[in-house]
PDB file of C-alpha atoms and ligand atoms in Angstrom:
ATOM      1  CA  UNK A 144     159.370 171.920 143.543  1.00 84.00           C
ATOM      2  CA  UNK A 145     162.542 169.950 144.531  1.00 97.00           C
ATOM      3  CA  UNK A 146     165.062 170.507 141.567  1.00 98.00           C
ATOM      4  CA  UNK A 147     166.397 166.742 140.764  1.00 98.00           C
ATOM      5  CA  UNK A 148     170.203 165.574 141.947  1.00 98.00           C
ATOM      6  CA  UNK A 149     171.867 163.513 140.449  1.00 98.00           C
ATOM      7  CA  UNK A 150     175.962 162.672 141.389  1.00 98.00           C
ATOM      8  CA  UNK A 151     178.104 160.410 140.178  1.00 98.00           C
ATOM      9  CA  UNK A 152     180.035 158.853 143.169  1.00 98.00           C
ATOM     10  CA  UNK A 153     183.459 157.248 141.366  1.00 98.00           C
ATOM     11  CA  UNK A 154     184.614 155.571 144.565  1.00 98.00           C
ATOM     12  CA  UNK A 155     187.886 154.224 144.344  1.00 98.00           C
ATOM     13  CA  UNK A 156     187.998 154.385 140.650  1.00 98.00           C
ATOM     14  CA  UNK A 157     189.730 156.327 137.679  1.00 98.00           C
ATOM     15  CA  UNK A 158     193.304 158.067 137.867  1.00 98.00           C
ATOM     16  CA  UNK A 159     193.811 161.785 137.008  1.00 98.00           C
ATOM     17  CA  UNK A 160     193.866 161.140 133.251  1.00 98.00           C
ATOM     18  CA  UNK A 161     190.580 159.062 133.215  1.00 98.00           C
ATOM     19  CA  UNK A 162     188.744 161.991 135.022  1.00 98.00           C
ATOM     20  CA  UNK A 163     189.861 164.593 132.596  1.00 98.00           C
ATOM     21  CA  UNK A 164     188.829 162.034 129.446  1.00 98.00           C
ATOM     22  CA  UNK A 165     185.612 161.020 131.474  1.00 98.00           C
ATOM     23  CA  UNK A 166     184.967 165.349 131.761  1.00 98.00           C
ATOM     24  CA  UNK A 167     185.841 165.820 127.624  1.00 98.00           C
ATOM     25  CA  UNK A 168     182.795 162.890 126.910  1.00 98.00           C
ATOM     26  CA  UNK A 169     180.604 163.911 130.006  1.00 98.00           C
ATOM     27  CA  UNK A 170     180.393 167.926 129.300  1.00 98.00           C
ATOM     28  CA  UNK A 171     179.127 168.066 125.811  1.00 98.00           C
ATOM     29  CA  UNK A 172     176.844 165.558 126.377  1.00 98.00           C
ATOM     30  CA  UNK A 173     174.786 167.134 129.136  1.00 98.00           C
ATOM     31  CA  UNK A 174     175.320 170.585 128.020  1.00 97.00           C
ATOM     32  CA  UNK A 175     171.648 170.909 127.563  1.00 95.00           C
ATOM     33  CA  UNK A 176     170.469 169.379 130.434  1.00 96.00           C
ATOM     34  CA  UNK A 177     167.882 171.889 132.496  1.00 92.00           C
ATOM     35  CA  UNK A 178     166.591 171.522 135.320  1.00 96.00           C
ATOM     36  CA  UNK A 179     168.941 169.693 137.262  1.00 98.00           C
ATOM     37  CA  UNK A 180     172.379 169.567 139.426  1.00 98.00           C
ATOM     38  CA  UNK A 181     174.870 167.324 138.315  1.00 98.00           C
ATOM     39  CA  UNK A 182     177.913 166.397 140.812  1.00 98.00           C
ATOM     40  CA  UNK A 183     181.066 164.108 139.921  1.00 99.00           C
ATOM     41  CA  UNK A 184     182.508 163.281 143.215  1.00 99.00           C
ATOM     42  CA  UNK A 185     185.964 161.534 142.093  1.00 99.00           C
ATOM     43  CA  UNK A 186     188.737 160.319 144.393  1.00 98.00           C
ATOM     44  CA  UNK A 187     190.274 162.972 146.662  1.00 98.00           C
ATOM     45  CA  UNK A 188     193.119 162.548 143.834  1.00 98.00           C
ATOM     46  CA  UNK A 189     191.163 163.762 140.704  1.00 98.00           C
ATOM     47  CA  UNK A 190     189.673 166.534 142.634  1.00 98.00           C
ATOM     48  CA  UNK A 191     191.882 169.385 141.519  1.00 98.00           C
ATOM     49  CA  UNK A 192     192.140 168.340 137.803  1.00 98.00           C
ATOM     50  CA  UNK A 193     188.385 166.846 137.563  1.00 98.00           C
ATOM     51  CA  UNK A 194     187.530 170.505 138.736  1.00 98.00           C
ATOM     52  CA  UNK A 195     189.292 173.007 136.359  1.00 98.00           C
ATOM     53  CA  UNK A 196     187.749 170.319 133.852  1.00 98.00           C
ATOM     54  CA  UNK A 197     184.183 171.019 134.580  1.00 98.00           C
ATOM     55  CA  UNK A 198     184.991 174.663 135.230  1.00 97.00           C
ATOM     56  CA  UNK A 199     182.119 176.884 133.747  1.00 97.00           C
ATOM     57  CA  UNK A 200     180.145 173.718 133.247  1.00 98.00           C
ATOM     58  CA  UNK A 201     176.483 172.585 134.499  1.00 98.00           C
ATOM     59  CA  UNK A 202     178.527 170.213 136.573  1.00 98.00           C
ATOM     60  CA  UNK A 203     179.590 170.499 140.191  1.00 98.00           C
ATOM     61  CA  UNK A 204     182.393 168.651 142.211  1.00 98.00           C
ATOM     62  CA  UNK A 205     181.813 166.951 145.150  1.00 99.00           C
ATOM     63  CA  UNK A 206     184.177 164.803 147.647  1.00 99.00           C
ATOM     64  CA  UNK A 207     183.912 161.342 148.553  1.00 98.00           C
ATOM     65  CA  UNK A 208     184.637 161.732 152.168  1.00 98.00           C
ATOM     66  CA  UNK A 209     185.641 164.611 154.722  1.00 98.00           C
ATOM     67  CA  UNK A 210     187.399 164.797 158.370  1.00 98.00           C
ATOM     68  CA  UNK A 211     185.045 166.826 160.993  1.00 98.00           C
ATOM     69  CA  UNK A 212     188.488 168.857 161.779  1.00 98.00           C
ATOM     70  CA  UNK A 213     188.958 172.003 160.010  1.00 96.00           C
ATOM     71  CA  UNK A 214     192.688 171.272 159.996  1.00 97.00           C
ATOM     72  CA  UNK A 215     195.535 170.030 162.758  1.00 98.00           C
ATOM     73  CA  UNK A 216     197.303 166.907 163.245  1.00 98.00           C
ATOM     74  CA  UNK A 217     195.308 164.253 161.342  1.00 98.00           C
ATOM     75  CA  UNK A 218     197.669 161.868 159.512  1.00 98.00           C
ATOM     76  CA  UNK A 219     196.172 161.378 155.259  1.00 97.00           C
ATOM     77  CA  UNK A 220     193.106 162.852 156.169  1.00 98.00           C
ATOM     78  CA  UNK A 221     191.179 166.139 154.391  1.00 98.00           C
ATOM     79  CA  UNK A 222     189.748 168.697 155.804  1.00 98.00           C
ATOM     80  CA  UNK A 223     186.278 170.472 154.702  1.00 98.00           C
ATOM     81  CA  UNK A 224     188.042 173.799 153.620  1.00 98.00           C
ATOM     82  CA  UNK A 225     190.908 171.904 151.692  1.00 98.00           C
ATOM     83  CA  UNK A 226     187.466 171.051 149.219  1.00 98.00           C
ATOM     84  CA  UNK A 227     185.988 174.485 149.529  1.00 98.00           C
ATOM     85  CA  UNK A 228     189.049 175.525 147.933  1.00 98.00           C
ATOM     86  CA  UNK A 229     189.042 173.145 145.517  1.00 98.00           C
ATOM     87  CA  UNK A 230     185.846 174.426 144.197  1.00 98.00           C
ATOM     88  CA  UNK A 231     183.867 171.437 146.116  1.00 98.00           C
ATOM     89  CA  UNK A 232     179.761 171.748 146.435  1.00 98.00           C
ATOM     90  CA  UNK A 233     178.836 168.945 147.710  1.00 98.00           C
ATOM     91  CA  UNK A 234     180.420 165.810 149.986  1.00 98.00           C
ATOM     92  CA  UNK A 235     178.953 162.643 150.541  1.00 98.00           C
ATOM     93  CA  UNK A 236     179.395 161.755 154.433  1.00 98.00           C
ATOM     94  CA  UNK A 237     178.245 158.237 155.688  1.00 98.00           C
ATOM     95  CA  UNK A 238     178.163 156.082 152.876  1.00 98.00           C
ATOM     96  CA  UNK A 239     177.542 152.873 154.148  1.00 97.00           C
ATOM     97  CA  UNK A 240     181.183 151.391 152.971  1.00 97.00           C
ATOM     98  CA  UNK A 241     182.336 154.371 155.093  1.00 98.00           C
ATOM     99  CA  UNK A 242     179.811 152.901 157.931  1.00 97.00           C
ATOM    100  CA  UNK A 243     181.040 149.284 157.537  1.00 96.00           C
ATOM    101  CA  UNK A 244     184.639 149.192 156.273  1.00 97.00           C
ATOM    102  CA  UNK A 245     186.050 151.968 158.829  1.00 97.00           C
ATOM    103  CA  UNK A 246     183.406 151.899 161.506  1.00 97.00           C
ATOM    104  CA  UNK A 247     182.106 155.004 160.677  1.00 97.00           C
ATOM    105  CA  UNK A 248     179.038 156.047 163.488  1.00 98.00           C
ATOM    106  CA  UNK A 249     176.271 158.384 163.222  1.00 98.00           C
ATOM    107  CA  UNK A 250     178.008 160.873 165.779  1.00 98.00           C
ATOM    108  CA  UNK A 251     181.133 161.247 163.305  1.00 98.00           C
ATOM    109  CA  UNK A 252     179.208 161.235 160.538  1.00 98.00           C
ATOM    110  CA  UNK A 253     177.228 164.393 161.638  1.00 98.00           C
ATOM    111  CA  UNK A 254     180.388 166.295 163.309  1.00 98.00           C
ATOM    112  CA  UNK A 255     181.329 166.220 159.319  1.00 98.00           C
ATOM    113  CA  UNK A 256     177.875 167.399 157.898  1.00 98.00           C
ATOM    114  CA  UNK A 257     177.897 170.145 160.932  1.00 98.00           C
ATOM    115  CA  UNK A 258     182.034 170.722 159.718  1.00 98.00           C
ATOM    116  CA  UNK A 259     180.713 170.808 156.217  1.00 98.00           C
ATOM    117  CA  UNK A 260     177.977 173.251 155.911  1.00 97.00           C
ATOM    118  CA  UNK A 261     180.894 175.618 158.465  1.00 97.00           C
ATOM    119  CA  UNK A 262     183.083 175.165 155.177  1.00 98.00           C
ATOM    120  CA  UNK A 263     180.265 176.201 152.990  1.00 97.00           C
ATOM    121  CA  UNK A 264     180.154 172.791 151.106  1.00 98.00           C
ATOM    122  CA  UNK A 265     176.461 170.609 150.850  1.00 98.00           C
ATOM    123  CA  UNK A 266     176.594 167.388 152.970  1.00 98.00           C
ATOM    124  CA  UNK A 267     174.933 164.373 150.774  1.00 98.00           C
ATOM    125  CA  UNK A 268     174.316 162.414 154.080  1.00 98.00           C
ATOM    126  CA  UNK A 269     173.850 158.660 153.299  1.00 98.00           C
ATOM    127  CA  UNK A 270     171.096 155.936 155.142  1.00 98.00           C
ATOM    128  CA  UNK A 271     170.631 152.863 154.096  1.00 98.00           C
ATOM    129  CA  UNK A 272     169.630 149.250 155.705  1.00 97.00           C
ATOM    130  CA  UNK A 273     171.456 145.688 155.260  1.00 96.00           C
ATOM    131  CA  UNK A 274     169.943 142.771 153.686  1.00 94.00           C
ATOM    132  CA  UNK A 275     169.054 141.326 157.462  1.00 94.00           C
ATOM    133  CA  UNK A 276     167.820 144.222 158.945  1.00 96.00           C
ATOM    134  CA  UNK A 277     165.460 144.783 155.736  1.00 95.00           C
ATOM    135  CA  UNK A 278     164.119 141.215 156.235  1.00 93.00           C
ATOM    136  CA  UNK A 279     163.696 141.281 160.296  1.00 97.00           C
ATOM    137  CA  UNK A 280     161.371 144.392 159.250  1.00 97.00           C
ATOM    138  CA  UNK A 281     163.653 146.905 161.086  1.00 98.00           C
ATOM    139  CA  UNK A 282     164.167 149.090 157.645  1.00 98.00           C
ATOM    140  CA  UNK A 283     162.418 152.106 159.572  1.00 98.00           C
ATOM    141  CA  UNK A 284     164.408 151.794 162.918  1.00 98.00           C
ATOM    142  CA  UNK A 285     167.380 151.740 161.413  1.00 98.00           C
ATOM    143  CA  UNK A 286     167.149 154.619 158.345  1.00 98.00           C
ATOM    144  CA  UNK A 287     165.099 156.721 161.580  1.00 98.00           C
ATOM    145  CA  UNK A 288     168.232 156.508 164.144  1.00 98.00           C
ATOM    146  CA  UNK A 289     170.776 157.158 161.148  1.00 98.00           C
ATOM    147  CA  UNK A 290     168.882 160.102 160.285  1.00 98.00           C
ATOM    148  CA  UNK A 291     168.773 161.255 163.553  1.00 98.00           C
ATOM    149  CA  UNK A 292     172.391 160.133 164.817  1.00 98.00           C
ATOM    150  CA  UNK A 293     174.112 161.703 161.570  1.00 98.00           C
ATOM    151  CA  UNK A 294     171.429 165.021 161.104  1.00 98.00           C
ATOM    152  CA  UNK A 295     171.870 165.854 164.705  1.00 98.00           C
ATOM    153  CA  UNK A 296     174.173 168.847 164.095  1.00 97.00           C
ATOM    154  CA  UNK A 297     172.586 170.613 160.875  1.00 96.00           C
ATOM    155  CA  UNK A 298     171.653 173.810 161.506  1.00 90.00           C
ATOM    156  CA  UNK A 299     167.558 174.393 160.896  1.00 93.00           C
ATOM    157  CA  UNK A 300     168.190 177.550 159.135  1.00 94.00           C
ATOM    158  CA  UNK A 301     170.383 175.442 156.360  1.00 96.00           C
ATOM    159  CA  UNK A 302     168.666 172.348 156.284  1.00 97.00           C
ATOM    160  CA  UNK A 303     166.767 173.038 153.071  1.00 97.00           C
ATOM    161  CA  UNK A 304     170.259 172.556 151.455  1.00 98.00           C
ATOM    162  CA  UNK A 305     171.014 169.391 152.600  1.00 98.00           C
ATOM    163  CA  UNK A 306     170.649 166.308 150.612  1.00 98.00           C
ATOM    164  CA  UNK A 307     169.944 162.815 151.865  1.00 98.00           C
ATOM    165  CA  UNK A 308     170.866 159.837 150.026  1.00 98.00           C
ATOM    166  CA  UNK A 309     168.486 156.599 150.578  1.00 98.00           C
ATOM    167  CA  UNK A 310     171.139 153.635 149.672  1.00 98.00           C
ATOM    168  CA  UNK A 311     169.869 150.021 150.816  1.00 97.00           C
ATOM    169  CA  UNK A 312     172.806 148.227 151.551  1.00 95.00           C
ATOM    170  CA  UNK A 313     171.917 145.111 149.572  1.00 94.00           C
ATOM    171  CA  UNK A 314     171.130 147.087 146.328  1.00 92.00           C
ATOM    172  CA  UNK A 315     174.792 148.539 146.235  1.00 90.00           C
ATOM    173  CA  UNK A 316     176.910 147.476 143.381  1.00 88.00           C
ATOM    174  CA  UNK A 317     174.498 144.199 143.143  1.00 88.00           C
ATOM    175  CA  UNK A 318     172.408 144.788 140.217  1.00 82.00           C
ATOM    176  CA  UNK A 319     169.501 144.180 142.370  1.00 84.00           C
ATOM    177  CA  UNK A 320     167.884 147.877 142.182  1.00 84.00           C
ATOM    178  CA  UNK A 321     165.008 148.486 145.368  1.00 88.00           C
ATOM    179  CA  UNK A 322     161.576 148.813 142.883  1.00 94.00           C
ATOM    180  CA  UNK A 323     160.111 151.995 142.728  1.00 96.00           C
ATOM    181  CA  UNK A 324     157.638 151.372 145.020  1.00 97.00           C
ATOM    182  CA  UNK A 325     159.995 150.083 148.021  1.00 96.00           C
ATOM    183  CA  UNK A 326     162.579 152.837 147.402  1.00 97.00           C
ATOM    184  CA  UNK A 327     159.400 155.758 147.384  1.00 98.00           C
ATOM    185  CA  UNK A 328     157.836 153.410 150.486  1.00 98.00           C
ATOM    186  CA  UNK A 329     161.138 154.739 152.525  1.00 98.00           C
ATOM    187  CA  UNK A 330     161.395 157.532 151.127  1.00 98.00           C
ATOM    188  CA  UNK A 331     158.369 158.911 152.237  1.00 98.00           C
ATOM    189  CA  UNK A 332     159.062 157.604 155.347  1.00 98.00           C
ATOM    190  CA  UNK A 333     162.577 159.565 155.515  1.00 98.00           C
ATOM    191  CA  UNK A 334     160.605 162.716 154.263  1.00 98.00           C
ATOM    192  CA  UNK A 335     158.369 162.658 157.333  1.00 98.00           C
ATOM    193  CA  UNK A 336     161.158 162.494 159.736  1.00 98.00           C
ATOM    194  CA  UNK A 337     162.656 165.232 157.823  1.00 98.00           C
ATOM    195  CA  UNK A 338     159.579 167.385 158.503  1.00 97.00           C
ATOM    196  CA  UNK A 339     159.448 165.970 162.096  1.00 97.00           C
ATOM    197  CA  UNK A 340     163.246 167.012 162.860  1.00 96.00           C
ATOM    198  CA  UNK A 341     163.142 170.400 160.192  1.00 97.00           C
ATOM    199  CA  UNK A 342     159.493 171.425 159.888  1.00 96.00           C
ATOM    200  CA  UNK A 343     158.967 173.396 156.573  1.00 95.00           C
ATOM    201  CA  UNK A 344     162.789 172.634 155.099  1.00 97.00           C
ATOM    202  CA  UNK A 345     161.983 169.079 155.202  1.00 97.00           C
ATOM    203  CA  UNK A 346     159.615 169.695 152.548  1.00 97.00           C
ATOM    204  CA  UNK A 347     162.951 171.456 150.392  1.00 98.00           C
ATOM    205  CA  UNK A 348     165.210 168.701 151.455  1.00 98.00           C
ATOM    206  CA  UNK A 349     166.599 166.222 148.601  1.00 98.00           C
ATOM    207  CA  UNK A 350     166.712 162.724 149.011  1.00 98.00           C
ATOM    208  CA  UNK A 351     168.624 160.914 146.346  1.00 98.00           C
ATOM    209  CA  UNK A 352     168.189 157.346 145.785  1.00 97.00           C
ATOM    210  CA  UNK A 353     171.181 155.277 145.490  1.00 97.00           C
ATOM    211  CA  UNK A 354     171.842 151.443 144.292  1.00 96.00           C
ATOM    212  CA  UNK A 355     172.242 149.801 141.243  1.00 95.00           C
ATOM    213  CA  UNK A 356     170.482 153.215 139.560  1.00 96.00           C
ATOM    214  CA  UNK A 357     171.418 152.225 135.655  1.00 97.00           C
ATOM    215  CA  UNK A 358     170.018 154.109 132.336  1.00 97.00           C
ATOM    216  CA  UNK A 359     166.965 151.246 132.011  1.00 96.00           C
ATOM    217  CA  UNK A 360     165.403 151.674 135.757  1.00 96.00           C
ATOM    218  CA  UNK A 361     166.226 156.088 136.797  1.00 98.00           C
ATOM    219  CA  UNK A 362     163.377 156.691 134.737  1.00 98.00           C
ATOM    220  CA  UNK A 363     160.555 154.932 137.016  1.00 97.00           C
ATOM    221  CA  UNK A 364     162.062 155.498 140.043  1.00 97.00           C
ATOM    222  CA  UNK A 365     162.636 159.242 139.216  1.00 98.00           C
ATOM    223  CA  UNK A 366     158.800 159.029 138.607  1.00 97.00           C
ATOM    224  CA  UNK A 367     158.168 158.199 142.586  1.00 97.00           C
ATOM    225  CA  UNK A 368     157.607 161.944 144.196  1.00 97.00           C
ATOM    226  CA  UNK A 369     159.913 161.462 146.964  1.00 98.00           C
ATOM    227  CA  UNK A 370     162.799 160.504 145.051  1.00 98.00           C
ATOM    228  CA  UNK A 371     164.338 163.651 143.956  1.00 98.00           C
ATOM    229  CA  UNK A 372     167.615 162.582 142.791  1.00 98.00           C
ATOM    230  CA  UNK A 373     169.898 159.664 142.407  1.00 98.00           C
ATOM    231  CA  UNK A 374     173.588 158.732 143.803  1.00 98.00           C
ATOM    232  CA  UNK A 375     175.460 156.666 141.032  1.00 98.00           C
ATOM    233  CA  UNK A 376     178.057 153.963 141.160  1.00 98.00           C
ATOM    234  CA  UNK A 377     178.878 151.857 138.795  1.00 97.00           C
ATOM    235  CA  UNK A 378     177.090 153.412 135.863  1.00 98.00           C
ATOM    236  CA  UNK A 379     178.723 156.972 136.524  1.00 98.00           C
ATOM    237  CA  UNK A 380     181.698 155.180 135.195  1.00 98.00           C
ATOM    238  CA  UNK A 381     180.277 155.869 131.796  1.00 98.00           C
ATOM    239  CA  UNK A 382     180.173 158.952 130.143  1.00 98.00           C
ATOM    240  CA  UNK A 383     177.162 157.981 128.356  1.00 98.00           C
ATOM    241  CA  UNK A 384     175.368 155.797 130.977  1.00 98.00           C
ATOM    242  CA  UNK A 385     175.539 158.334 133.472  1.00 98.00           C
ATOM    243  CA  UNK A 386     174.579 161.259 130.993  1.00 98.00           C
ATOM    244  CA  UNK A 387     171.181 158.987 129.919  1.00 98.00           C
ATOM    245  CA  UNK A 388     170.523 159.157 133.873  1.00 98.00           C
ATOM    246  CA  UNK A 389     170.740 162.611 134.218  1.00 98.00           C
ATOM    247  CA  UNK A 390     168.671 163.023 131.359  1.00 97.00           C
ATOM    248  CA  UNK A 391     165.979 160.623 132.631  1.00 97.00           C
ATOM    249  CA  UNK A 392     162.663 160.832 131.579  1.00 93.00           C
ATOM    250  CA  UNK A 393     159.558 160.968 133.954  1.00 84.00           C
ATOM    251  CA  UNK A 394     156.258 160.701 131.668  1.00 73.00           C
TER     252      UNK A 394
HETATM  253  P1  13P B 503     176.099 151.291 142.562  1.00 84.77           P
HETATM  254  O1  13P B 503     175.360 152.287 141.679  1.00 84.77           O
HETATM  255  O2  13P B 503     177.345 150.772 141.933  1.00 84.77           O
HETATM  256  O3  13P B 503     175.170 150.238 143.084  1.00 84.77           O
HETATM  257  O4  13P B 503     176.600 152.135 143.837  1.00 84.77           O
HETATM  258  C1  13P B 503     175.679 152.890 144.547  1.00 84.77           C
HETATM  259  C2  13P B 503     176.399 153.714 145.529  1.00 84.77           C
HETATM  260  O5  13P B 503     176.930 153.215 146.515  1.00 84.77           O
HETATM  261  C3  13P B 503     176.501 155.164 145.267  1.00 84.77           C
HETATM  262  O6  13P B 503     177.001 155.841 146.377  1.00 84.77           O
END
């Protein structure tokens, strides 16, 4: 079975001080919680102080973003080991404001899974279709060449590890959620390239579902069996709304 994932991706939101207060709500609350991974990825900022909060908790860090590099000269950008050292498990590479507000492409997104897994950190790799491409009918062509542009570099014999985040464009940060049934219709379509591209692993591989996930809809589409996880915006922002969606409930 595919142990659920759920991360809270902050974005460009909450200062040092807010992470630490968010971490004092956050811990107690999901103390309890089995059977899961929990991730906070907070601005590169937080990451430091975030960390030694959630140190010897049930709650990773992750990072927003990584450069391919390892290091050299790459003015205000981070480099995979600078978030292995700050206690980083997981990064999220090609989110789709990555893809549209900086032109991020498939190729550079998976030099920095392939630079990732090198640093020993879990690549959340992100796919999602627009609004128009969903309604010409081209969802599948375009999640299929993202998955293979941005996978093209993962090693087979770490695959299982890697997590892929399903995130329709038009369901981001718009209260209007993908139902169950259209978010498990793609996933199960992303599963079978998985299996195409990874054999076996594909089967191990965790794909998150990301959009407009709040307390009142993670429960059903939690209940779909290829959604395995969930990537969280908005609602992280709340200790408690994010702790009632790690602590969904699939009858
Ligand atoms: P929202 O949950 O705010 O829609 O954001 C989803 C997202 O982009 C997570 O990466």
């Amino acid at each position: 079975m595919r142990r659920p994932i759920l991360a809270a991706n902050w974005k460009m939101h909450k200062t040092t001080g807010e992470a630490v207060a968010f971490a004092a709500a956050f811990v107690p609350m999901v103390v309890d919680a089995a059977g899961v991974d929990i991730a906070i990825a907070p601005p590169f900022t937080a990451l430091d102080r975030l960390g030694r909060a959630l140190a010897g908790s049930n709650v990773s860090l992750a990072a927003q973003n990584a450069n391919p590099e390892q290091k050299g000269a790459f003015t205000g950008e981070i480099a995979p080991g600078m978030l292995a050292d700050l206690g980083c498990r997981y990064a999220i590479v090609g989110h789709s404001e990555r893809r549209s507000f900086y032109g991020e492409s498939n190729a550079l997104v998976a030099n920095k899974a392939a630079a990732l897994f090198a640093a020993g950190i879990v690549p959340i790799v992100c796919v999602g279709e627009s609004l128009e491409e969903r309604e010409a009918g081209r969802t599948h062509e375009v999640v299929g060449s993202q998955l293979d542009g941005s996978l093209a570099h993962v090693p087979v014999a770490r695959a299982a590890e890697l997590v892929v985040a399903y995130e329709p464009i038009w369901a981001i940060g718009t209260g209007r959620t993908a139902t169950p049934e259209m978010a498990q219709e793609v996933h199960a379509f992303v599963r079978r390239r998985l299996r195409e591209r990874f054999g076996a692993a594909g089967d191990s591989i965790r794909i998150q579902y990301g959009g407009s996930v709040k307390p009142d809809n993670v429960d059903d589409l939690m209940a779909e069996p290829d959604i395995d996880g969930a990537l969280v915006g908005g609602a992280s922002l709340d200790p408690a709304a994010f702790s009632r969606i790690v602590r969904f409930e699939t009858k």
